Coordinates of C-alpha atoms in Angstrom, one line a residue:
Chain A
M1 CA 112.3 83.8 64.1
T2 CA 109.2 84.8 62.1
T3 CA 108.8 88.1 60.4
G4 CA 106.1 88.9 63.0
M5 CA 108.6 88.4 65.7
I6 CA 111.1 90.8 64.1
F7 CA 108.3 93.4 63.9
A8 CA 107.5 92.7 67.6
L9 CA 111.2 93.3 68.5
L10 CA 111.2 96.5 66.4
M11 CA 108.2 97.7 68.3
I12 CA 110.2 97.8 71.5
V13 CA 113.2 99.5 69.8
F14 CA 111.0 102.1 68.3
L15 CA 109.1 102.6 71.6
I16 CA 112.3 103.8 73.2
I17 CA 113.3 105.9 70.2
G18 CA 109.9 107.5 70.0
L19 CA 109.9 108.2 73.8
M20 CA 113.3 109.8 73.5
M21 CA 111.9 112.2 70.9
G22 CA 109.7 113.6 73.6
H23 CA 106.3 112.5 72.4
P24 CA 103.7 111.5 75.1
L25 CA 104.0 107.9 76.0
A26 CA 100.3 107.2 75.5
F27 CA 100.3 108.3 71.9
T28 CA 103.7 106.8 71.1
L29 CA 102.4 103.4 72.2
G30 CA 99.2 103.8 70.2
G31 CA 101.0 105.1 67.1
L32 CA 103.4 102.2 67.1
A33 CA 100.4 99.8 67.5
V34 CA 98.8 101.4 64.3
I35 CA 102.1 101.3 62.3
F36 CA 103.1 97.7 63.2
G37 CA 99.6 96.4 63.2
Y38 CA 99.2 97.7 59.6
L39 CA 102.6 96.4 58.5
G40 CA 102.7 93.0 60.2
W41 CA 99.0 92.1 60.3
G42 CA 96.9 94.3 58.0
P43 CA 94.2 96.9 58.7
E44 CA 91.7 94.3 60.0
C45 CA 93.5 94.4 63.3
F46 CA 92.3 97.9 64.0
G47 CA 88.8 96.7 65.1
M48 CA 90.6 95.0 68.0
F49 CA 91.8 98.3 69.3
I50 CA 88.4 99.7 70.2
N51 CA 87.4 96.3 71.6
R52 CA 90.4 96.3 73.9
I53 CA 90.0 99.9 74.9
Y54 CA 86.3 99.5 75.8
M55 CA 86.4 96.0 77.3
T56 CA 89.6 96.1 79.3
V57 CA 90.1 99.8 80.2
M58 CA 86.8 101.7 80.1
N59 CA 84.4 98.9 81.2
N60 CA 86.7 97.8 84.1
Y61 CA 85.2 98.1 87.6
V62 CA 88.5 97.4 89.3
L63 CA 90.1 100.5 87.7
V64 CA 87.3 102.7 89.0
A65 CA 89.4 102.9 92.2
I66 CA 92.1 104.8 90.3
P67 CA 90.4 108.3 90.0
L68 CA 89.1 107.9 93.5
F69 CA 92.5 107.2 95.0
V70 CA 93.9 110.1 93.1
L71 CA 91.1 112.3 94.3
M72 CA 91.8 111.2 97.9
A73 CA 95.5 112.0 97.5
N74 CA 94.7 115.4 96.2
F75 CA 92.3 116.2 99.1
L76 CA 94.8 114.9 101.6
D77 CA 97.6 116.9 100.0
K78 CA 95.5 120.1 100.3
S79 CA 94.3 119.4 103.8
G80 CA 97.8 120.1 105.1
V81 CA 97.8 117.1 107.5
M82 CA 101.3 116.1 106.3
E83 CA 102.6 119.6 107.2
G84 CA 101.5 119.3 110.7
L85 CA 102.8 115.8 111.0
F86 CA 106.2 116.8 109.6
E87 CA 106.5 119.8 111.9
S88 CA 105.8 117.9 115.1
L89 CA 107.7 114.8 114.2
R90 CA 110.8 116.6 113.2
Y91 CA 111.2 118.0 116.7
L92 CA 110.7 114.5 118.1
L93 CA 113.5 113.0 116.0
G94 CA 115.6 116.1 115.5
P95 CA 118.0 115.6 118.3
I96 CA 119.3 112.4 116.7
R97 CA 122.0 112.5 113.9
G98 CA 120.1 112.4 110.6
G99 CA 116.8 112.7 112.5
V100 CA 115.1 115.2 110.2
A101 CA 115.9 113.0 107.2
M102 CA 114.5 110.1 109.1
T103 CA 111.4 112.2 109.7
V104 CA 111.0 112.6 106.0
I105 CA 110.9 108.8 105.6
V106 CA 108.5 108.3 108.4
V107 CA 106.1 111.0 107.1
A108 CA 106.5 109.7 103.6
T109 CA 105.6 106.2 104.7
I110 CA 102.5 107.4 106.5
F111 CA 101.5 109.5 103.5
A112 CA 102.2 106.5 101.3
A113 CA 99.8 104.4 103.4
C114 CA 97.1 107.1 102.9
T115 CA 97.6 107.6 99.2
G116 CA 98.5 105.7 96.1
I117 CA 100.3 108.1 93.8
I118 CA 103.8 109.3 93.7
G119 CA 103.6 112.8 92.1
A120 CA 101.8 114.4 95.0
S121 CA 103.9 112.8 97.7
V122 CA 107.3 113.8 96.2
V123 CA 106.1 117.3 95.5
T124 CA 104.5 117.8 99.0
I125 CA 107.4 116.3 101.0
G126 CA 109.9 118.1 98.8
L127 CA 108.4 121.5 99.4
L128 CA 107.9 120.7 103.1
A129 CA 111.2 119.2 104.0
T130 CA 113.8 120.7 101.7
P131 CA 114.0 124.2 103.4
P132 CA 114.5 122.9 107.0
L133 CA 116.9 120.2 105.9
L134 CA 119.0 122.8 104.1
R135 CA 118.8 125.1 107.1
Y136 CA 120.1 122.4 109.4
G137 CA 123.0 121.8 107.0
Y138 CA 122.1 118.4 105.7
R139 CA 124.2 117.1 102.8
K140 CA 122.3 118.0 99.6
E141 CA 122.8 114.5 98.1
L142 CA 121.1 113.0 101.2
I143 CA 118.2 115.4 101.1
A144 CA 117.4 114.7 97.4
G145 CA 117.8 111.0 97.7
T146 CA 115.7 110.7 100.8
I147 CA 112.9 112.8 99.5
C148 CA 112.8 110.9 96.1
A149 CA 113.0 107.5 97.6
G150 CA 110.5 108.3 100.4
G151 CA 108.0 109.8 98.1
T152 CA 108.2 106.8 95.8
L153 CA 106.9 104.5 98.5
G154 CA 103.5 105.9 97.7
I155 CA 103.2 103.7 94.7
L156 CA 104.2 100.5 96.6
L157 CA 102.5 100.8 100.0
P158 CA 98.8 100.2 99.8
P159 CA 96.5 101.8 98.8
S160 CA 98.4 102.1 95.5
I161 CA 97.1 102.7 92.0
M162 CA 100.0 100.6 90.7
L163 CA 98.7 97.6 92.6
V164 CA 95.1 98.3 91.3
L165 CA 96.4 98.2 87.7
M166 CA 98.6 95.2 88.3
G167 CA 95.8 93.3 90.0
S168 CA 93.4 94.0 87.2
Y169 CA 95.8 92.9 84.4
A170 CA 97.4 90.0 86.3
G171 CA 94.1 88.6 87.4
I172 CA 94.9 88.8 91.1
P173 CA 92.5 90.3 93.7
V174 CA 93.6 93.9 94.4
G175 CA 93.0 93.3 98.2
E176 CA 95.5 90.4 98.1
L177 CA 98.2 92.6 96.5
F178 CA 97.5 95.3 99.0
M179 CA 98.2 92.8 101.8
A180 CA 101.2 91.4 100.1
A181 CA 102.8 94.9 99.7
L182 CA 102.5 95.9 103.3
I183 CA 105.7 94.1 104.6
P184 CA 107.9 94.8 101.6
G185 CA 106.9 98.5 101.8
M186 CA 107.7 98.7 105.5
L187 CA 110.9 96.8 104.9
L188 CA 112.1 99.4 102.3
S189 CA 111.1 102.2 104.6
G190 CA 113.0 100.6 107.5
L191 CA 116.1 100.1 105.3
Y192 CA 116.0 103.8 104.3
V193 CA 115.9 104.8 107.9
A194 CA 118.8 102.4 108.7
Y195 CA 120.8 103.8 105.8
I196 CA 120.3 107.4 107.0
A197 CA 121.3 106.4 110.6
I198 CA 124.5 104.6 109.3
V199 CA 125.7 107.3 106.9
C200 CA 125.1 110.1 109.5
W201 CA 126.9 108.0 112.1
I202 CA 129.9 107.6 109.9
N203 CA 129.8 111.2 108.6
P204 CA 128.2 113.4 111.3
A205 CA 128.4 116.4 108.9
W206 CA 125.9 114.8 106.6
G207 CA 123.0 115.1 109.0
P208 CA 123.8 117.3 112.0
P209 CA 121.4 117.0 114.9
M210 CA 119.3 119.9 116.2
S211 CA 121.4 122.3 118.3
K212 CA 121.1 122.2 122.1
Q213 CA 119.7 125.8 122.3
E214 CA 117.0 124.9 119.8
R215 CA 116.2 121.8 121.7
D216 CA 116.0 123.6 125.0
A217 CA 113.7 126.2 123.6
L218 CA 111.1 123.6 122.8
D219 CA 108.2 122.7 125.0
K220 CA 108.6 118.9 125.0
K221 CA 105.1 118.2 126.2
K222 CA 103.6 120.3 123.5
I223 CA 105.6 118.5 120.8
L224 CA 104.5 115.1 122.0
A225 CA 100.8 116.3 122.2
D226 CA 101.1 117.8 118.7
S227 CA 102.6 114.7 117.3
I228 CA 99.8 112.6 118.6
K229 CA 97.2 115.1 117.5
N230 CA 98.6 115.1 113.9
L231 CA 99.0 111.3 113.8
I232 CA 95.3 110.5 114.6
P233 CA 93.6 111.7 111.4
P234 CA 96.0 109.8 109.0
A235 CA 95.9 106.8 111.3
L236 CA 92.1 106.8 111.2
L237 CA 92.1 107.1 107.5
I238 CA 94.6 104.2 107.0
I239 CA 92.7 102.0 109.4
S240 CA 89.3 102.7 107.7
V241 CA 90.5 102.4 104.1
L242 CA 93.0 99.5 104.4
G243 CA 91.1 97.9 107.3
S244 CA 87.8 97.8 105.4
I245 CA 89.6 96.2 102.4
F246 CA 91.5 93.7 104.5
A247 CA 88.5 92.8 106.5
G248 CA 86.6 92.2 103.3
V249 CA 84.0 94.8 104.2
A250 CA 84.6 96.9 101.2
T251 CA 86.0 96.4 97.7
P252 CA 89.1 98.5 97.0
T253 CA 86.9 100.7 94.8
E254 CA 84.4 101.4 97.6
A255 CA 87.2 102.0 100.1
A256 CA 88.8 104.5 97.7
A257 CA 85.5 106.4 97.4
M258 CA 85.0 106.4 101.2
G259 CA 88.7 107.5 101.6
A260 CA 88.2 110.4 99.3
F261 CA 85.0 111.3 101.1
V262 CA 86.7 111.3 104.5
S263 CA 89.6 113.2 103.1
L264 CA 87.2 115.9 101.9
F265 CA 85.9 116.2 105.5
M266 CA 89.4 116.3 106.8
M267 CA 90.2 119.2 104.5
I268 CA 87.1 121.0 105.9
A269 CA 88.1 120.1 109.5
Y270 CA 91.6 121.5 108.9
R271 CA 90.0 124.7 107.7
R272 CA 91.7 124.4 104.3
F273 CA 88.5 124.1 102.3
S274 CA 87.6 126.7 99.7
W275 CA 86.0 126.4 96.3
K276 CA 89.3 127.3 94.8
V277 CA 91.0 124.5 96.5
L278 CA 88.2 122.1 95.6
K279 CA 88.4 123.1 92.0
E280 CA 92.2 122.7 92.0
S281 CA 91.9 119.2 93.5
V282 CA 89.3 118.2 91.0
V283 CA 91.2 119.4 88.0
A284 CA 94.5 117.9 89.2
T285 CA 92.7 114.6 89.7
G286 CA 91.3 114.8 86.2
T287 CA 94.7 115.4 84.5
I288 CA 96.5 112.8 86.6
T289 CA 93.8 110.1 86.0
S290 CA 93.5 110.8 82.3
M291 CA 97.3 110.9 81.9
A292 CA 97.6 107.5 83.6
L293 CA 94.7 105.8 81.9
M294 CA 95.5 107.1 78.5
I295 CA 98.8 105.3 78.8
V296 CA 96.8 102.2 79.6
V297 CA 94.7 102.9 76.5
G298 CA 97.8 103.2 74.2
A299 CA 99.4 100.2 75.9
T300 CA 96.5 97.9 75.5
C301 CA 96.6 98.5 71.7
F302 CA 100.4 98.1 71.8
T303 CA 100.4 94.8 73.6
G304 CA 97.5 93.6 71.5
V305 CA 99.6 94.0 68.3
F306 CA 102.8 92.8 70.1
I307 CA 101.1 89.5 71.1
G308 CA 99.4 89.2 67.8
L309 CA 102.7 89.4 66.0
G310 CA 104.1 86.6 68.1
G311 CA 106.1 88.9 70.5
D312 CA 104.8 86.9 73.5
E313 CA 106.3 83.7 72.1
L314 CA 109.6 85.5 71.3
V315 CA 109.8 86.8 74.9
S316 CA 108.9 83.4 76.4
Q317 CA 111.5 81.6 74.2
A318 CA 114.2 84.1 75.2
I319 CA 113.3 83.8 78.9
L320 CA 112.8 80.1 79.1
G321 CA 116.0 79.8 77.0
M322 CA 117.9 80.9 80.1
G323 CA 117.8 77.3 81.1
S324 CA 117.1 77.3 84.8
K325 CA 114.1 78.5 86.7
W326 CA 116.0 81.2 88.5
G327 CA 117.9 82.2 85.4
A328 CA 114.5 82.9 83.8
F329 CA 113.4 84.8 86.8
L330 CA 116.5 86.9 86.9
A331 CA 116.1 87.7 83.1
M332 CA 112.6 89.0 83.8
M333 CA 113.7 91.1 86.7
V334 CA 116.6 92.6 84.6
I335 CA 114.2 93.3 81.7
V336 CA 111.9 95.2 84.1
L337 CA 114.8 97.1 85.6
V338 CA 116.3 98.1 82.2
L339 CA 112.9 99.1 80.8
G340 CA 112.4 101.1 84.0
M341 CA 115.2 103.4 83.0
F342 CA 113.2 104.6 80.0
V343 CA 109.5 103.7 80.3
D344 CA 107.3 104.6 83.2
W345 CA 105.6 102.0 85.5
I346 CA 102.3 102.1 83.7
G347 CA 103.8 101.2 80.3
I348 CA 106.0 98.4 81.9
T349 CA 103.0 97.0 83.8
M350 CA 100.9 96.9 80.7
I351 CA 103.6 95.4 78.5
C352 CA 105.4 93.0 80.8
L353 CA 102.8 91.6 83.2
P354 CA 100.6 90.0 80.5
L355 CA 103.8 88.3 79.1
F356 CA 105.6 87.5 82.3
V357 CA 102.8 86.2 84.6
P358 CA 102.0 83.1 82.5
I359 CA 105.7 82.3 82.2
A360 CA 106.2 82.7 86.0
E361 CA 103.2 80.4 86.7
Q362 CA 104.6 77.9 84.2
L363 CA 107.9 78.0 86.1
G364 CA 106.1 77.3 89.3
F365 CA 106.4 80.7 91.0
H366 CA 103.5 82.0 93.1
P367 CA 101.7 84.7 91.0
T368 CA 101.2 87.1 93.9
W369 CA 104.8 86.8 94.9
F370 CA 106.0 87.3 91.3
V371 CA 103.8 90.4 90.7
M372 CA 105.0 91.8 94.0
M373 CA 108.6 91.3 93.0
V374 CA 107.9 93.3 89.8
A375 CA 106.2 96.0 91.9
I376 CA 109.2 96.3 94.2
N377 CA 111.5 96.3 91.2
L378 CA 109.5 99.1 89.7
Q379 CA 110.2 101.3 92.7
A380 CA 113.7 101.6 91.2
S381 CA 112.2 102.8 87.9
F382 CA 111.3 106.1 89.6
L383 CA 115.0 106.6 90.5
T384 CA 117.0 105.0 87.8
P385 CA 118.7 107.5 85.4
P386 CA 118.3 108.7 82.7
L387 CA 114.5 108.9 83.4
G388 CA 113.7 108.8 87.1
Y389 CA 110.3 110.3 87.4
A390 CA 110.7 111.0 91.1
F391 CA 113.5 113.6 90.6
F392 CA 111.6 115.3 87.9
Y393 CA 108.7 115.8 90.4
F394 CA 111.3 116.9 93.0
K395 CA 112.9 119.4 90.7
G396 CA 109.6 120.4 89.1
A397 CA 108.2 121.4 92.5
G398 CA 110.7 124.3 92.5
G399 CA 111.2 126.3 95.7
A400 CA 114.2 125.3 97.8
A401 CA 114.8 122.3 95.5
D402 CA 116.4 124.7 93.0
Q403 CA 119.4 124.9 95.3
I404 CA 120.2 121.3 94.6
S405 CA 121.8 120.5 91.3
M406 CA 120.9 117.6 89.0
M407 CA 124.3 116.0 89.7
E408 CA 123.7 116.1 93.5
I409 CA 120.3 114.4 92.9
Y410 CA 121.9 111.7 90.8
R411 CA 124.6 111.1 93.4
G412 CA 122.0 111.1 96.2
I413 CA 119.6 108.6 94.7
T414 CA 122.3 106.0 93.7
P415 CA 122.6 104.5 97.2
Y416 CA 118.8 104.3 97.4
I417 CA 118.6 102.3 94.2
F418 CA 121.0 99.8 95.7
I419 CA 118.9 99.7 98.9
M420 CA 115.8 99.0 96.7
L421 CA 117.6 96.1 95.1
L422 CA 118.7 94.8 98.5
G423 CA 115.0 94.9 99.5
L424 CA 114.1 93.0 96.4
I425 CA 116.7 90.4 97.1
I426 CA 115.5 90.0 100.7
C427 CA 111.9 89.5 99.5
G428 CA 113.2 87.1 96.9
L429 CA 115.1 85.0 99.4
F430 CA 112.3 85.1 102.0
P431 CA 109.0 84.8 100.1
A432 CA 107.1 84.8 103.4
T433 CA 107.7 88.6 103.6
I434 CA 105.3 88.8 100.7
L435 CA 103.0 85.8 101.1
W436 CA 102.5 85.6 104.9
L437 CA 100.0 88.4 105.2
P438 CA 97.8 87.5 102.2
G439 CA 97.9 83.9 103.6
M440 CA 96.5 85.1 106.9
M441 CA 93.6 86.7 105.1
N442 CA 92.5 83.5 103.3
Chain B
M1 CA 96.5 134.4 59.6
E2 CA 94.0 136.2 61.8
L3 CA 91.4 133.6 61.0
I4 CA 93.7 130.7 61.8
R5 CA 94.6 132.3 65.1
K6 CA 90.9 132.7 65.9
I7 CA 90.1 129.1 65.0
L8 CA 93.0 127.8 67.2
K9 CA 91.9 130.0 70.0
G10 CA 88.4 128.5 69.6
I11 CA 89.7 124.9 69.7
D12 CA 91.8 125.6 72.8
A13 CA 88.8 127.2 74.5
V14 CA 86.6 124.2 73.7
T15 CA 89.2 121.9 75.2
E16 CA 89.7 124.1 78.2
W17 CA 86.0 124.2 79.0
T18 CA 85.3 120.5 78.4
G19 CA 88.1 119.8 80.8
L20 CA 87.0 122.3 83.5
I21 CA 83.4 121.1 83.3
F22 CA 83.8 117.4 83.1
S23 CA 86.6 117.1 85.7
W24 CA 83.8 117.6 88.3
T25 CA 82.3 114.2 87.3
V26 CA 84.8 112.6 89.7
L27 CA 82.8 114.0 92.6
L28 CA 79.7 112.4 91.1
L29 CA 81.6 109.2 91.0
M30 CA 82.6 109.5 94.6
G31 CA 79.0 110.3 95.5
V32 CA 77.6 107.3 93.7
M33 CA 80.1 104.9 95.4
V34 CA 79.6 106.4 98.8
F35 CA 75.8 106.1 98.4
E36 CA 76.3 102.4 97.4
V37 CA 78.4 101.7 100.5
I38 CA 75.9 103.4 102.8
T39 CA 72.8 101.8 101.3
R40 CA 74.3 98.3 101.2
R41 CA 76.3 98.3 104.5
L42 CA 74.0 100.4 106.7
F43 CA 70.6 99.7 105.2
N44 CA 71.4 96.4 103.7
S45 CA 69.6 97.3 100.5
P46 CA 72.1 97.2 97.6
T47 CA 71.1 99.1 94.4
V48 CA 71.2 97.5 91.0
W49 CA 72.4 100.6 89.2
T50 CA 75.5 101.8 91.0
F51 CA 77.8 99.1 89.5
D52 CA 77.0 100.1 85.9
I53 CA 76.7 103.8 86.6
S54 CA 80.0 104.1 88.5
T55 CA 81.9 102.2 85.8
Q56 CA 80.4 104.4 83.1
I57 CA 81.2 107.7 84.9
Y58 CA 84.8 106.5 85.4
G59 CA 85.2 105.7 81.7
F60 CA 83.5 109.0 80.7
H61 CA 85.7 111.0 83.1
F62 CA 89.2 109.9 82.1
M63 CA 88.4 109.7 78.4
L64 CA 86.9 113.2 78.2
L65 CA 89.8 114.8 80.0
A66 CA 92.4 113.4 77.6
A67 CA 92.2 116.5 75.3
Y68 CA 92.4 118.9 78.3
T69 CA 95.4 116.9 79.6
L70 CA 97.0 117.3 76.1
L71 CA 96.4 121.1 76.1
H72 CA 98.1 121.5 79.4
K73 CA 100.9 119.1 78.4
K74 CA 100.3 116.8 81.3
H75 CA 100.6 113.6 79.3
I76 CA 103.8 111.9 80.5
S77 CA 106.6 112.5 78.0
V78 CA 110.3 112.5 78.2
D79 CA 112.2 115.7 77.4
I80 CA 115.6 114.7 78.7
V81 CA 117.0 114.3 75.2
V82 CA 115.2 117.0 73.3
M83 CA 115.8 119.7 76.0
H84 CA 119.3 119.9 74.7
F85 CA 118.2 120.8 71.1
S86 CA 117.4 124.2 69.7
S87 CA 113.8 125.2 69.9
K88 CA 113.5 125.0 66.1
L89 CA 114.7 121.4 66.0
R90 CA 112.4 120.5 68.9
A91 CA 109.5 122.0 67.0
L92 CA 110.5 119.9 63.9
I93 CA 110.7 116.7 66.0
E94 CA 107.3 117.5 67.5
L95 CA 105.8 117.9 64.0
F96 CA 107.3 114.6 63.0
T97 CA 106.1 112.6 66.0
Y98 CA 102.6 114.1 65.7
A99 CA 102.5 113.0 62.1
V100 CA 103.9 109.5 62.7
F101 CA 102.3 108.6 66.1
F102 CA 99.5 110.9 67.2
F103 CA 97.5 111.4 64.1
P104 CA 97.5 107.8 62.7
F105 CA 96.5 106.5 66.2
M106 CA 93.7 109.1 66.7
I107 CA 92.3 108.7 63.1
I108 CA 92.1 105.0 63.6
I109 CA 90.4 105.4 67.0
F110 CA 88.0 107.9 65.6
H111 CA 87.1 105.7 62.6
E112 CA 86.9 102.4 64.4
G113 CA 85.2 104.0 67.4
F114 CA 82.6 105.5 65.1
L115 CA 81.8 102.1 63.6
Y116 CA 81.7 100.6 67.1
A117 CA 79.3 103.2 68.5
R118 CA 77.1 103.0 65.4
E119 CA 76.7 99.3 65.8
S120 CA 75.8 99.8 69.4
W121 CA 73.2 102.4 68.5
A122 CA 71.7 100.2 65.8
I123 CA 70.9 97.4 68.2
R124 CA 70.2 99.7 71.2
E125 CA 72.8 97.7 73.1
V126 CA 72.3 97.3 76.9
S127 CA 74.6 95.7 79.6
Y128 CA 74.1 92.2 80.8
S129 CA 73.4 93.3 84.3
V130 CA 70.0 93.3 86.0
F131 CA 69.9 97.1 85.5
A132 CA 70.5 96.7 81.7
A133 CA 72.2 100.0 81.4
P134 CA 72.2 101.4 77.8
L135 CA 75.8 101.1 76.4
Y136 CA 75.5 103.2 73.3
P137 CA 76.1 106.6 75.1
I138 CA 79.4 105.4 76.7
K139 CA 80.6 103.8 73.5
T140 CA 79.9 107.1 71.7
V141 CA 82.3 108.7 74.0
I142 CA 85.2 107.0 72.2
P143 CA 84.8 108.7 68.8
V144 CA 83.9 112.0 70.5
V145 CA 87.1 111.9 72.5
A146 CA 89.1 111.0 69.4
A147 CA 87.6 114.0 67.6
L148 CA 88.4 116.3 70.6
L149 CA 92.0 115.0 70.6
L150 CA 92.3 115.3 66.8
L151 CA 91.2 119.0 67.1
Q152 CA 93.6 119.7 70.0
G153 CA 96.4 117.9 68.3
A154 CA 95.8 119.9 65.1
S155 CA 95.9 123.1 67.1
Q156 CA 99.2 122.1 68.6
F157 CA 100.5 120.9 65.2
I158 CA 99.6 124.2 63.4
K159 CA 101.2 126.2 66.2
R160 CA 104.5 124.3 65.8
L161 CA 104.3 124.5 62.0
Y162 CA 104.0 128.3 62.2
Y163 CA 106.9 128.4 64.6
V164 CA 109.1 126.4 62.2
A165 CA 108.1 128.6 59.3
K166 CA 108.2 132.0 60.9
G167 CA 110.5 131.6 63.8
R168 CA 108.0 133.0 66.4
E169 CA 105.0 131.8 68.3
L170 CA 101.6 132.2 66.6

């Protein structure tokens, strides 16, 4: 092992230490790049920082989709379309055991197919669904787990800013990744619904159905009509945004802009538009976009130094040293899973993908399949303790979520982590789940 | 003390206003892209400038909002460990991490970004596209943002320092 490699290894160790000290990830990454670049390389490496920041982050047309998808999510969030959908669908599924929790997954899946960020979906669905779920007497663990896992689908199901970033840095067309993510995303969503059905069947007290009086008091025709009415706008949005990308009519960036534009009109149509709401959406878009892309800025400096010190060789030696092809694959998946406990998905994408994709290709794995496996794996990073970002959004939203303790959240998300791993194994055993749709496109 | 308080207030106000004003550029970005889609798909007459311009607006937007995001503590950080510490220890850790990570990074970005932008201005650099968009303004954004972040970081640093020394917020 060279001195450079030891420095590279120390970079990862200090990254986790620095993060635990509460410093923003973006500046921790950048600061470590400066320190280790200086120690292991010399001050002449600093010129590379600006070059990387400008060439790979700022001057990157693919990433232009990120602020636009975030804007679209904020507009949709404010339009209240998810509220209407949740209200009508919960009466539809309410009579079944666990039905309201299943509604959360269904609405979260639809929301995920409209937007590409997780913060907004967990907060919105948490605020929307927690009070009725508590009122019906659902088990608190189930409530917390369902909302966190459902909201997290936003980052996997297309459109997703994670897939935009991955496509850009793994050199795979974003449209192809969007196609590839469709079946795995739906699979996870289906597994969540199945899990709710099974636990509520075994323990009826976990998810009591709507009472008979409440059911009889409802106008069934009106509920059906409302459901359809509330399903049409998001369905149109999904078809126009994803459809135009899949049909090759628009680039993901253009589709993101059109999606944001249409969502703005939806906000007006739902009579939720005001200058105050517009300002809030615009400012929220600014901070979320800047937060995400500043991590990319810090991370591009970090990986530049890490690779320059021979860290890529160190990683590839360690992974190929596993002996077999699948041993190496397993090692990479475990690294992503373990890093996901501490570092957020942007940091992991920026650090791991440039190192892992060449190794995966060398081993003979299909790059799209491999990147998608990392994407599914990263779903778990939102839920794995100690740092599951999903439950911080859930808790941070306040409201009825305050009645659910941190321990209940931890217990509630644990089964969902295992379901995610099950989904990962299914997609690993049956690569067609990932590769079939993109294959159709070509 | 009164002077320092005024200066810090001034810095925070500058950051606040740059954030509130420049966050609107995302609507401009949306407008440019929508215009491009309509002209190309509907009227079949693509423009040469939207590609360059949209990329530059995007770069300008997320970079310029970095200081505002810092002021409002929206940069992702992990407080699960430090939340168990006393507020004085937390302030001390914050001073340490700013000194070790934040300032070195931002000083380097400011210095190197300044050289990078100066070179671009010297040759009046333009993009390779047909439109040949000037690149020096967008490259100048890098040192400007680094300066804004340095100011905002200094404001945060001094506030924490005061807290450690005096035991109350400035």
